[in-house]
Short mmCIF file of C-alpha atoms and ligand atoms in Angstrom, two decimals:
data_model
loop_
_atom_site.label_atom_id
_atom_site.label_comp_id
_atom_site.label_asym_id
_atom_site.label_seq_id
_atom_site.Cartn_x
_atom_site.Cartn_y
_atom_site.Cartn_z
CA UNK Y 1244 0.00 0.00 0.00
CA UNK Y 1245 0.92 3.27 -0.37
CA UNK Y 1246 0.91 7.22 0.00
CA UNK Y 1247 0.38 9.69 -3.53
CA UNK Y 1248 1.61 13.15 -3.84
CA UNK Y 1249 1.01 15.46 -6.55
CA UNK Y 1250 2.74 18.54 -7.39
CA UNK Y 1251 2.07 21.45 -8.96
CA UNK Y 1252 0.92 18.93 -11.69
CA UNK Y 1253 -0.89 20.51 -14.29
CA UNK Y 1254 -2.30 19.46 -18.28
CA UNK Y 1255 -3.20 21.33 -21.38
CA UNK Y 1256 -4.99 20.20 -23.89
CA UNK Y 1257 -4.16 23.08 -26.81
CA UNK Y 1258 -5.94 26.16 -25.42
CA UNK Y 1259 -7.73 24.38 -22.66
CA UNK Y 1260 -6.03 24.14 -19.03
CA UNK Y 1261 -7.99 21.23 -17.86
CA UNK Y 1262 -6.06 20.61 -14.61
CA UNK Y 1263 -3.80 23.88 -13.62
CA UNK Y 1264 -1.13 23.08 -10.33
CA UNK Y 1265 -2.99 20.48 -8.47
CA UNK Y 1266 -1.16 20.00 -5.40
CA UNK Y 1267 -2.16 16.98 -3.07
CA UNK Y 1268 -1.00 14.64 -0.65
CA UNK Y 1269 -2.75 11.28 -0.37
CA UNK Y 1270 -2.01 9.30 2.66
CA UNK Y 1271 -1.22 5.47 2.74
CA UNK Y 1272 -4.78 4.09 3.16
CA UNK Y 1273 -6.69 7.05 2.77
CA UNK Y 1274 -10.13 7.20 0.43
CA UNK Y 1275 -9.66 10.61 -1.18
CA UNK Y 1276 -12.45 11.64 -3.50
CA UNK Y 1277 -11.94 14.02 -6.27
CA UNK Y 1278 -15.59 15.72 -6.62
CA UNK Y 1279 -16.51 18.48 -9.10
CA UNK Y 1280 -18.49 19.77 -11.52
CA UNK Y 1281 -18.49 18.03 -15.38
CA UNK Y 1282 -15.54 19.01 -17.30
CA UNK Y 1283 -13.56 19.77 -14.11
CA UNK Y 1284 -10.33 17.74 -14.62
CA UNK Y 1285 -11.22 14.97 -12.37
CA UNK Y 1286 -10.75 12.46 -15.15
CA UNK Y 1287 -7.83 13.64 -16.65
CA UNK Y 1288 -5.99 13.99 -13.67
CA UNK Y 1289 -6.98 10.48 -12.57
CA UNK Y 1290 -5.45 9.62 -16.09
CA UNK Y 1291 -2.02 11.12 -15.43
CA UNK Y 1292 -2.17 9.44 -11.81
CA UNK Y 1293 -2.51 6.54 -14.02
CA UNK Y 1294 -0.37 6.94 -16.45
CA UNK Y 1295 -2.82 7.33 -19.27
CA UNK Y 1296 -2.09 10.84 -19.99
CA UNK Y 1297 1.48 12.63 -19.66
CA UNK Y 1298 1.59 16.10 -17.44
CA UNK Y 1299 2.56 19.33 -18.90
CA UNK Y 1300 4.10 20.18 -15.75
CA UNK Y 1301 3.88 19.00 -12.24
CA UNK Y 1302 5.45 15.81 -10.42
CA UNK Y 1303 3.16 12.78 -9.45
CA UNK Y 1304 5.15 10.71 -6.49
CA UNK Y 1305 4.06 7.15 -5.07
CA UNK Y 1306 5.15 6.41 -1.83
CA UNK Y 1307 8.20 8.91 -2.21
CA UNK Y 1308 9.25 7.54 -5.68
CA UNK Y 1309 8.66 9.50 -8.85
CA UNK Y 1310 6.65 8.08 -11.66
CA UNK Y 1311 5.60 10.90 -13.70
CA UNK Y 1312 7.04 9.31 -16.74
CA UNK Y 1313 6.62 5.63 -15.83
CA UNK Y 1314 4.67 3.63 -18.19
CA UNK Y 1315 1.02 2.58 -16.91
CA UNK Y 1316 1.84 -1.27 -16.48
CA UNK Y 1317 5.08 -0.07 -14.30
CA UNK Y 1318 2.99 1.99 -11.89
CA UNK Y 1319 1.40 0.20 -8.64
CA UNK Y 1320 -1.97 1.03 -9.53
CA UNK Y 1321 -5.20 -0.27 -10.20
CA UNK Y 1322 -7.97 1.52 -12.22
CA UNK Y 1323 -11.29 1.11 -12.26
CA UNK Y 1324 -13.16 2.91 -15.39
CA UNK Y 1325 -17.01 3.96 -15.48
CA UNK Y 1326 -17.52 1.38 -18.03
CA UNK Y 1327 -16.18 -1.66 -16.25
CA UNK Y 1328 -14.11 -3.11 -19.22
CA UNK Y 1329 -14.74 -6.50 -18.88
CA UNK Y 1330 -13.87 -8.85 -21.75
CA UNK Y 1331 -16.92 -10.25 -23.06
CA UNK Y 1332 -15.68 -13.53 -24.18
CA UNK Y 1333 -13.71 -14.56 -20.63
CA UNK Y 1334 -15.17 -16.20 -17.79
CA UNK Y 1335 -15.69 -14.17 -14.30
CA UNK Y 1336 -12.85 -15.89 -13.43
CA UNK Y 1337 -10.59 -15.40 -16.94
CA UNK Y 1338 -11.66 -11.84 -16.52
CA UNK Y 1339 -10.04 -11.54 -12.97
CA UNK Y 1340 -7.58 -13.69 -13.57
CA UNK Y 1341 -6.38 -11.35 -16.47
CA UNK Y 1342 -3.91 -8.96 -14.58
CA UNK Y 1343 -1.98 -11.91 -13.25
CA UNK Y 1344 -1.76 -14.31 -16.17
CA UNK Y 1345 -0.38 -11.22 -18.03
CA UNK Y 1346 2.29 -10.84 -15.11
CA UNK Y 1347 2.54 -14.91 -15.66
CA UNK Y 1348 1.96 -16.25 -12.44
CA UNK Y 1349 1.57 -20.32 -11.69
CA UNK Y 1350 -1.50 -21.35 -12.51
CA UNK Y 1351 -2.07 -22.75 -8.62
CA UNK Y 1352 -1.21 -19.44 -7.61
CA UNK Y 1353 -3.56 -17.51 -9.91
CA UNK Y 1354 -6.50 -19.94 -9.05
CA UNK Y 1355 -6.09 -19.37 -5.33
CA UNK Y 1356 -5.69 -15.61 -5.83
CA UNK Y 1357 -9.04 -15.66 -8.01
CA UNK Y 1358 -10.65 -17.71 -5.48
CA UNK Y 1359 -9.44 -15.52 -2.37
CA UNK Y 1360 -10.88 -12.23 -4.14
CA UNK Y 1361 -14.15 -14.35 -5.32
CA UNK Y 1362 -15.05 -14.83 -2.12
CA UNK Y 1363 -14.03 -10.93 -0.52
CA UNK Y 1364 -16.55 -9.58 -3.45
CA UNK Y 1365 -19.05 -12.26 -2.71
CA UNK Y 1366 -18.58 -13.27 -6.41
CA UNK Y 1367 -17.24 -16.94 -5.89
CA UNK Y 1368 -21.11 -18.28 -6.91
CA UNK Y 1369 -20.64 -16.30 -10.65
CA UNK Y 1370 -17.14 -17.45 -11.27
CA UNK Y 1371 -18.40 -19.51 -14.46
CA UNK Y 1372 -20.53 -16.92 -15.89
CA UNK Y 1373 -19.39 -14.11 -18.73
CA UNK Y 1374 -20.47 -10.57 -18.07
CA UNK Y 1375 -23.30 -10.72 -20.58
CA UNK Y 1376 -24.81 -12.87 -18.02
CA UNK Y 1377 -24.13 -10.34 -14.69
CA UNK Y 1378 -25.83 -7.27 -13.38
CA UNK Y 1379 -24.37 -4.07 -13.28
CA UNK Y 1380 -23.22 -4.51 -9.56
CA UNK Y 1381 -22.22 -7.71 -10.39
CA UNK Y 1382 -20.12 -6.73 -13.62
CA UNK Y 1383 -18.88 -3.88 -11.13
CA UNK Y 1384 -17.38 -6.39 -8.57
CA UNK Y 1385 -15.78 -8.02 -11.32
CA UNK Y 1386 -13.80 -4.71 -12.33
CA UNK Y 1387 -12.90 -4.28 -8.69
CA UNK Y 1388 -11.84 -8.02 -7.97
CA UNK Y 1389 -9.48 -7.33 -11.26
CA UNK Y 1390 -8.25 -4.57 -9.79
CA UNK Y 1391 -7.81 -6.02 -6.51
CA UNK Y 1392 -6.01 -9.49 -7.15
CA UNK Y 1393 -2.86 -7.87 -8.44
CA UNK Y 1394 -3.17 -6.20 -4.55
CA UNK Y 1395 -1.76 -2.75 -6.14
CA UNK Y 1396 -0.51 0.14 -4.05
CA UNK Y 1397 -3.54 2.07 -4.44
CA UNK Y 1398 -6.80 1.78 -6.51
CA UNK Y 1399 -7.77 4.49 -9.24
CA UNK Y 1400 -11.73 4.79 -9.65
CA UNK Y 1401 -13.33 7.33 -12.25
CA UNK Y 1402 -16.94 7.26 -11.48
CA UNK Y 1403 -17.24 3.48 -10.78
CA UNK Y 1404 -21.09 3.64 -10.02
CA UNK Y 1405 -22.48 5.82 -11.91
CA UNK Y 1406 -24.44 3.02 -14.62
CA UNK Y 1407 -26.14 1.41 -11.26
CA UNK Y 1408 -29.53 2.09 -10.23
CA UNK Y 1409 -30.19 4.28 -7.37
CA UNK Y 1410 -30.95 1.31 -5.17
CA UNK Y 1411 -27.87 -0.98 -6.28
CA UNK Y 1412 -25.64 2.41 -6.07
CA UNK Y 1413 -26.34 2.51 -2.38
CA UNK Y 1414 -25.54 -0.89 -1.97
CA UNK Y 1415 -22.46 -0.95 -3.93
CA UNK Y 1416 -20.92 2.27 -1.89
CA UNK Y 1417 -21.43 0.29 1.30
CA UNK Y 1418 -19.35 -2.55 -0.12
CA UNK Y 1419 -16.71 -0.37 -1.24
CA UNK Y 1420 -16.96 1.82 2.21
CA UNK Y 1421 -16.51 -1.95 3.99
CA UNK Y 1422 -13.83 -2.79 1.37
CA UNK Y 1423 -12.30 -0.05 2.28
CA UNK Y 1424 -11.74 -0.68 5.83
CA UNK Y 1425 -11.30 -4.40 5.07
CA UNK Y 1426 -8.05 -3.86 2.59
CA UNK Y 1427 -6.93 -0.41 4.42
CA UNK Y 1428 -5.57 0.49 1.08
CA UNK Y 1429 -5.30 3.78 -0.95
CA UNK Y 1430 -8.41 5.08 -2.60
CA UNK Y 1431 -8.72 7.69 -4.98
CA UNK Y 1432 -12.20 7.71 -6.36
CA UNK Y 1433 -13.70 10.37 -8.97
CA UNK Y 1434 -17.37 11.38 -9.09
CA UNK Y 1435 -19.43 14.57 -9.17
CA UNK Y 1436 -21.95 13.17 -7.33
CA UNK Y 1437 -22.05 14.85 -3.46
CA UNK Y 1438 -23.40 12.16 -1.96
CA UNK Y 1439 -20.71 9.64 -3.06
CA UNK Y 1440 -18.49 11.81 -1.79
CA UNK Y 1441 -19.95 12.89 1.68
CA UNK Y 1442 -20.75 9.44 2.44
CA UNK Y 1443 -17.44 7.66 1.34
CA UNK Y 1444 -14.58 10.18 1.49
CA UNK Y 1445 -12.39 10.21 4.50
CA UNK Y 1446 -11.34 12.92 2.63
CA UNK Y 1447 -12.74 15.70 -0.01
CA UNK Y 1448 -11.09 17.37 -2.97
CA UNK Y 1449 -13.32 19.67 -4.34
CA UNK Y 1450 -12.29 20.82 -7.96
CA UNK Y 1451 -13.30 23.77 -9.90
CA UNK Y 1452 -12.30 24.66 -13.32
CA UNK Y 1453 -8.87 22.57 -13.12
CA UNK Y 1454 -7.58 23.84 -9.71
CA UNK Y 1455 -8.36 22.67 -6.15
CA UNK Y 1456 -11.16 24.79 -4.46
CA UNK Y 1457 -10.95 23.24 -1.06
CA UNK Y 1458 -9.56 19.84 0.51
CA UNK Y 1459 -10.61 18.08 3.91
CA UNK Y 1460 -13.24 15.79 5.83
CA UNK Y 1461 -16.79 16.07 4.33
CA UNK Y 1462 -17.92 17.04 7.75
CA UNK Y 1463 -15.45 20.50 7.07
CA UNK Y 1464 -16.28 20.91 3.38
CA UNK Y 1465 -20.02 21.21 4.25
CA UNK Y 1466 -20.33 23.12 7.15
CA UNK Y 1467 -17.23 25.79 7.00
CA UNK Y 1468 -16.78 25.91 2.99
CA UNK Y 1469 -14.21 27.79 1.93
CA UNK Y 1470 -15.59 29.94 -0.47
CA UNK Y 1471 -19.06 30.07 -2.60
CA UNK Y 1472 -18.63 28.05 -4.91
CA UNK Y 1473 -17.68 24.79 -2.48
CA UNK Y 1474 -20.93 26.43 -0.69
CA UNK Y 1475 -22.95 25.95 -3.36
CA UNK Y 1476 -21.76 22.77 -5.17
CA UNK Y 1477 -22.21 20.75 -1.43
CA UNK Y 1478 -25.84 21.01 0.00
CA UNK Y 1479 -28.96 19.93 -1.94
CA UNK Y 1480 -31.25 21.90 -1.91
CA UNK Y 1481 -28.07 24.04 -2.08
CA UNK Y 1482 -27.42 26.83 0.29
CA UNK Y 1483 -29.15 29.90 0.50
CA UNK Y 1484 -26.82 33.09 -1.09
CA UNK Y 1485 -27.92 36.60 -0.64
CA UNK Y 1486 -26.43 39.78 -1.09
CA UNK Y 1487 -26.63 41.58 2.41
CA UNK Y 1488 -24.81 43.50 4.33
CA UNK Y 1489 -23.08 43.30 7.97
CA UNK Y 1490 -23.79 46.39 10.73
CA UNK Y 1491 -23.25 46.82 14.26
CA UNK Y 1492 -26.35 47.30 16.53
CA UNK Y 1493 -26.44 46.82 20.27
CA UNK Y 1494 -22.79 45.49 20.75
CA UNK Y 1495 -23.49 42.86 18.20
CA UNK Y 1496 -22.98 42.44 14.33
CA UNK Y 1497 -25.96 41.65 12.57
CA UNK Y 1498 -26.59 40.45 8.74
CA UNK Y 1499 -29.48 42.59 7.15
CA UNK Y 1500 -30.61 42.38 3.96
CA UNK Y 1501 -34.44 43.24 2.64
CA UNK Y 1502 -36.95 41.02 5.30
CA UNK Y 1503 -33.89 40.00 6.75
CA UNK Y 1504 -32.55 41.41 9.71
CA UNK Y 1505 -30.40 38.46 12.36
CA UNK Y 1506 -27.85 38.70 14.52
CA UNK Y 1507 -24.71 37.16 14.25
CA UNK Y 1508 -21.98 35.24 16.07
CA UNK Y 1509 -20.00 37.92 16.39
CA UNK Y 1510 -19.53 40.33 19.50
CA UNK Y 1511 -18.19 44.17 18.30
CA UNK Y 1512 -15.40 45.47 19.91
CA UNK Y 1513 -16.75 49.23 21.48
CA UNK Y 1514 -13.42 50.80 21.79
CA UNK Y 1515 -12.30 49.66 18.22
CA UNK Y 1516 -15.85 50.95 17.08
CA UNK Y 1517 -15.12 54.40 18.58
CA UNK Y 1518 -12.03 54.14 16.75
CA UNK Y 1519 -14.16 53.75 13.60
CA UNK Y 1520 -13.22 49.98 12.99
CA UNK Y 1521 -16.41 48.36 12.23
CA UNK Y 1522 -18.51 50.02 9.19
CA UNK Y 1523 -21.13 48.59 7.42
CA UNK Y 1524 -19.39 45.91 5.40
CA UNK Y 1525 -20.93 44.36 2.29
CA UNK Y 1526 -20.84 40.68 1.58
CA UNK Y 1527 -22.52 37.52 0.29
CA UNK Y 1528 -24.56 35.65 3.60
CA UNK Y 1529 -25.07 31.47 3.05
CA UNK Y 1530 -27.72 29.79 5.37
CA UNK Y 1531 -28.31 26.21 4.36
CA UNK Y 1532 -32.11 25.38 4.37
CA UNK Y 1533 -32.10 22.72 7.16
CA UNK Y 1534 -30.79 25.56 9.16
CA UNK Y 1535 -33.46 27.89 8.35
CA UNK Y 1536 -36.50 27.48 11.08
CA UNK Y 1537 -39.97 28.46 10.16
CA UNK Y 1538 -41.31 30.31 13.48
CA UNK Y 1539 -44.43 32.81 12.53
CA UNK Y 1540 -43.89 35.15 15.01
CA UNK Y 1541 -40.26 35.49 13.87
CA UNK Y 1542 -39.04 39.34 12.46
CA UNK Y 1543 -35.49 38.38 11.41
CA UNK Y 1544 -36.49 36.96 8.09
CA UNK Y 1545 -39.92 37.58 6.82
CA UNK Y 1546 -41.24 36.26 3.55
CA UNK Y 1547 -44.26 34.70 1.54
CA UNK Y 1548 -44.40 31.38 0.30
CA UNK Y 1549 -44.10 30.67 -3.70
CA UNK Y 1550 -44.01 27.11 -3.36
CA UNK Y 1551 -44.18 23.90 -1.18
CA UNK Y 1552 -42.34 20.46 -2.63
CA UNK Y 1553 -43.31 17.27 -0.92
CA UNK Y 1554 -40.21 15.02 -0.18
CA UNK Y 1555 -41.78 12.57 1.51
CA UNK Y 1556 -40.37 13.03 5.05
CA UNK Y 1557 -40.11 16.72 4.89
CA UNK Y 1558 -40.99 19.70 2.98
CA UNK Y 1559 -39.27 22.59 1.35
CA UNK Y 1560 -40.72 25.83 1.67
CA UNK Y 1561 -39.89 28.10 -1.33
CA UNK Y 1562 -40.47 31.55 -0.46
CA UNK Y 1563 -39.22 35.28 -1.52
CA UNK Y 1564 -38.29 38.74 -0.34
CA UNK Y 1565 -38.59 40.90 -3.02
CA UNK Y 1566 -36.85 39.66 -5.66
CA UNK Y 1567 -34.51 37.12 -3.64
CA UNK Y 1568 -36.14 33.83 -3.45
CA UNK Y 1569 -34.98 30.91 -0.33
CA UNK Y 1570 -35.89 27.93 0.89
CA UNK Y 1571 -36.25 26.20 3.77
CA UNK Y 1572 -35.90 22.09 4.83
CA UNK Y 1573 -38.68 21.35 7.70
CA UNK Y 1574 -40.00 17.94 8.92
CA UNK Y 1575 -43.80 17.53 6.70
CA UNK Y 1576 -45.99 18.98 7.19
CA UNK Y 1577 -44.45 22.38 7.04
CA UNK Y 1578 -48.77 23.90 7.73
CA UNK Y 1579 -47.70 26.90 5.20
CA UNK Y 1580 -49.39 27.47 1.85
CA UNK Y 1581 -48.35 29.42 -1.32
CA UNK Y 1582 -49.34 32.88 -0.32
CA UNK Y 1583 -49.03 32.75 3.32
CA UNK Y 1584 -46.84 34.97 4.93
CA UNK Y 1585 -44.57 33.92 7.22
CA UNK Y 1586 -40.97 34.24 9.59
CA UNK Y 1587 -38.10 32.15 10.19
CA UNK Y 1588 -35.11 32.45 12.01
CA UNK Y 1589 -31.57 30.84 12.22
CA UNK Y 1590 -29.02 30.38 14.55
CA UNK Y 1591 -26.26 33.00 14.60
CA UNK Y 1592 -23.44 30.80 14.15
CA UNK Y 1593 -25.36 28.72 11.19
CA UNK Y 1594 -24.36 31.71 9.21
CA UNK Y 1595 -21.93 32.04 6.07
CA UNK Y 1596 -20.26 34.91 4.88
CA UNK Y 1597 -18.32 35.51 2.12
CA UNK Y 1598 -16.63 37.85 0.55
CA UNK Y 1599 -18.73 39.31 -2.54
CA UNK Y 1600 -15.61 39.78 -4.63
CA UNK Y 1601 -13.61 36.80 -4.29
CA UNK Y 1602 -16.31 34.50 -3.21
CA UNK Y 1603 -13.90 33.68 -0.43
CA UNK Y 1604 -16.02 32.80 3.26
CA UNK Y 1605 -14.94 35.77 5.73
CA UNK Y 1606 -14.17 34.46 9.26
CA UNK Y 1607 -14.10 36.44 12.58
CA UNK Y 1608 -11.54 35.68 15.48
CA UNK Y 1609 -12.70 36.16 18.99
CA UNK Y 1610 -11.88 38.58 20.70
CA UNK Y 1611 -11.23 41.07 17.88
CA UNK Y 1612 -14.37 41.30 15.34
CA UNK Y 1613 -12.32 42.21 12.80
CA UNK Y 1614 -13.36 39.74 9.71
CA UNK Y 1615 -11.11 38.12 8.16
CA UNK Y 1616 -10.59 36.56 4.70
CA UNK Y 1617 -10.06 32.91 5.16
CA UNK Y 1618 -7.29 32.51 2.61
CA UNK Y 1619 -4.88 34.95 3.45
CA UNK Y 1620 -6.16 36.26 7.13
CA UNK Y 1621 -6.67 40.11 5.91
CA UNK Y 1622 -8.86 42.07 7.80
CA UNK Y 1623 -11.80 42.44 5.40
CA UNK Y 1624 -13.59 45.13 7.67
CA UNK Y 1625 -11.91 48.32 6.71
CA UNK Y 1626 -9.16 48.99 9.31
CA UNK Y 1627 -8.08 52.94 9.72
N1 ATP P 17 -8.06 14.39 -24.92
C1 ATP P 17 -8.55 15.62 -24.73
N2 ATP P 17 -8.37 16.59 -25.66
C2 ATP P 17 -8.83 17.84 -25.48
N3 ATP P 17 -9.49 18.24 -24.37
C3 ATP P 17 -9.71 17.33 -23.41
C4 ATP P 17 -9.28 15.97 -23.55
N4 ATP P 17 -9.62 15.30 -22.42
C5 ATP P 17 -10.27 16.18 -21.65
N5 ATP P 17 -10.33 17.41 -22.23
C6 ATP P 17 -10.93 18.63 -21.66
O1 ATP P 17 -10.36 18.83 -20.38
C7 ATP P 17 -11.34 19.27 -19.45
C8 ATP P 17 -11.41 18.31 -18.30
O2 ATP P 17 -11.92 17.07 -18.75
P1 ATP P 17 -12.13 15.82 -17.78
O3 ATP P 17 -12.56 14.67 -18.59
O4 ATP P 17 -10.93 15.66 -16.93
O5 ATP P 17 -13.35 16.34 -16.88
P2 ATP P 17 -14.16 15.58 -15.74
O6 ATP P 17 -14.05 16.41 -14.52
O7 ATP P 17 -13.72 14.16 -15.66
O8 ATP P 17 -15.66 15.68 -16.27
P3 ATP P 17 -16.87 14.60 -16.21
O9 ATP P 17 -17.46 14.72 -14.83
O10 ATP P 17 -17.82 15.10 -17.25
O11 ATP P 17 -16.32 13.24 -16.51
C9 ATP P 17 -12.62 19.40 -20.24
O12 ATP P 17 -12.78 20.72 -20.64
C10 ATP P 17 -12.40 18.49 -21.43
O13 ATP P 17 -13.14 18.90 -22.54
MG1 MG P 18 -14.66 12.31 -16.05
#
């Protein structure tokens, strides 16, 4: 098993910078998803872990050794495509067997190795059968026994899922979640699908346009994003963005916007008030919809209802300010119609601000209120 790092590693296809600097350290064991948008660079830079695809620029190391410009077959990897690439002709077994006959391994060998991965992938019953004959889990176990019997330093997986029904998808990413922790080996598994992600990562690379937006646990990703676009891309619904803006009544800061008046977790500092610190500061304010609570009496956000989806469980309430339209996530039923008028409120610290410029989320350090940019740590409230 073993530990990836990537640096600066970057590819151009002509005009297009599909992956620009990516810079990441994969730990031995690890299950580091690379989520984004389509057209991202997840696959491509999968590819050049790979060996498909040659850099521009940029180092790729595995477990301290560089193989940038080591062919595929060389590199201790395993891939595992979104089409599972199966030959159609071979057995189960022939097909998993494939990787080591090519290596030429005894035949004893190779039949015990087959029937040792069989077994972890519950596929020892199917052995006999060609893929025409499988499901799509099925033929998916298949690509990941393949991958698995040549017991590679870390497994490559570019959407492996994403043919399977909803149902068998769910199943399938509790397997690999339990495979996972069964092998302890290196992951690095592609999707843009959130919910793969949150529910498998240990870790999160969040991609946008080519470069990394944000890396860590799902748990961090979601609630302290690092800027609006990881904000937006995590959450569904997605998170509520609004223009506002941030002013100082009572001792506290408080995020007002039109209906929307609520305080926030953030205590102003009187004697670097009187010194002029704190002025009304503009930004972009996130609250996600579970966070929102509908409570009629409520003044800090005041709206009417446009619309009320049934999910079964719960209920989201659609409704505007003005032109500004949010939503929020409450157990069913909500007891709102389209029309009615009504209040919510929301925790102080359950709010997001970000910087309306960079898109970058502004953070505040206690004691000072000064806000801060969370990339470089400038105050973002004017200081004199
Ligand atoms: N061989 C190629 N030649 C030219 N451009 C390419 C090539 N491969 C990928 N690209 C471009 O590079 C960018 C990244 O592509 P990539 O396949 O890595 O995206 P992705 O994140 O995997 O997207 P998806 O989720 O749709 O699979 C895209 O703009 C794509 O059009
Ligand atoms: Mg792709």
């Amino acid at each position: 098993m073993a530990g990836l790092r990537l640096e600066a590693v970057s590819k151009r296809f002509g005009g297009t910078h599909a992956v620009h600097e990516v810079s990441l350290d994969i730990a031995d064991g690890e299950f580091l998803v690379l989520l984004g948008p389509s057209g991202c660079g997840k696959s491509t830079l999968l590819r050049m872990i790979a060996g498909l695809e040659e850099p521009s620029s940029g180092r790729i190391l595995l477990d301290g050794n560089d193989i940038t410009d080591a062919p595929a077959q060389r590199r201790d990897l395993a891939m595992v495509f979104q089409s599972y690439a199966l030959y159609p002709h071979l057995t189960v077994a022939q097909n998993i067997a494939f990787p080591l006959r090519a290596r030429r391994r005894r035949r004893a060998r190779i039949r015990e190795q087959v029937a040792a991965v069989a077994a972890t992938l519950q596929l020892d019953e199917l052995l006999g059968r060609r893929p025409a004959a499988l499901s799509g889990g099925q033929r998916q176990r298949v690509a990941l026994a393949r991958a698995m019997v040549r017991d590679p330093g870390a497994f490559l997986m570019d959407e492996p899922l994403s043919n399977l029904d909803a149902k068998l998808r769910s199943a399938t990413r509790a397997e690999l979640i339990a495979l996972h922790r069964r092998l302890g080996a290196t992951f690095l598994y592609v999707t843009h699908d959130q919910v793969e992600a949150m529910t498998m990562a240990t870790r999160i690379a969040l991609l946008n346009a080519g470069r990394v937006e944000q890396v860590g646990a799902p748990e961090e990703l979601y609630d302290r994003p690092r800027s609006v676009f990881v904000a937006g891309f995590l959450g569904s619904p997605p998170m509520n963005l609004f223009p506002a803006v941030v002013r100082e009544r009572d001792g506290r800061l408080r995020v007002i916007a039109e209906g929307i008046d609520a305080a926030l977790d953030i205590v102003a500092d009187h004697s670097e008030r009187d010194a002029g610190y704190i002025a009304e500061h503009e930004v972009l304010a996130g609250i996600r919809p579970e966070h929102l609570r509908l409570e009629p009496g409520s003044a800090d956000i005041r709206g009417t209802v446009s619309m009320v989806e049934n999910l079964g469980s719960e209920e989201l309430v659609h409704f505007s300010i003005g032109e500004q339209s949010l939503c929020v996530r409450v157990p069913r039923p909500a007891g709102v119609s389209v029309g009615d008028r009504i209040g919510a409120t929301v925790a102080p610290e359950r709010v997001h601000l970000f910087d309306p410029e960079s898109g970058l989320r502004l953070r505040w350090q206690e004691p000072q209120p000064t806000i801060h940019a969370a990339h470089d740590d400038r105050p973002v409230v004017p200081v004199p």
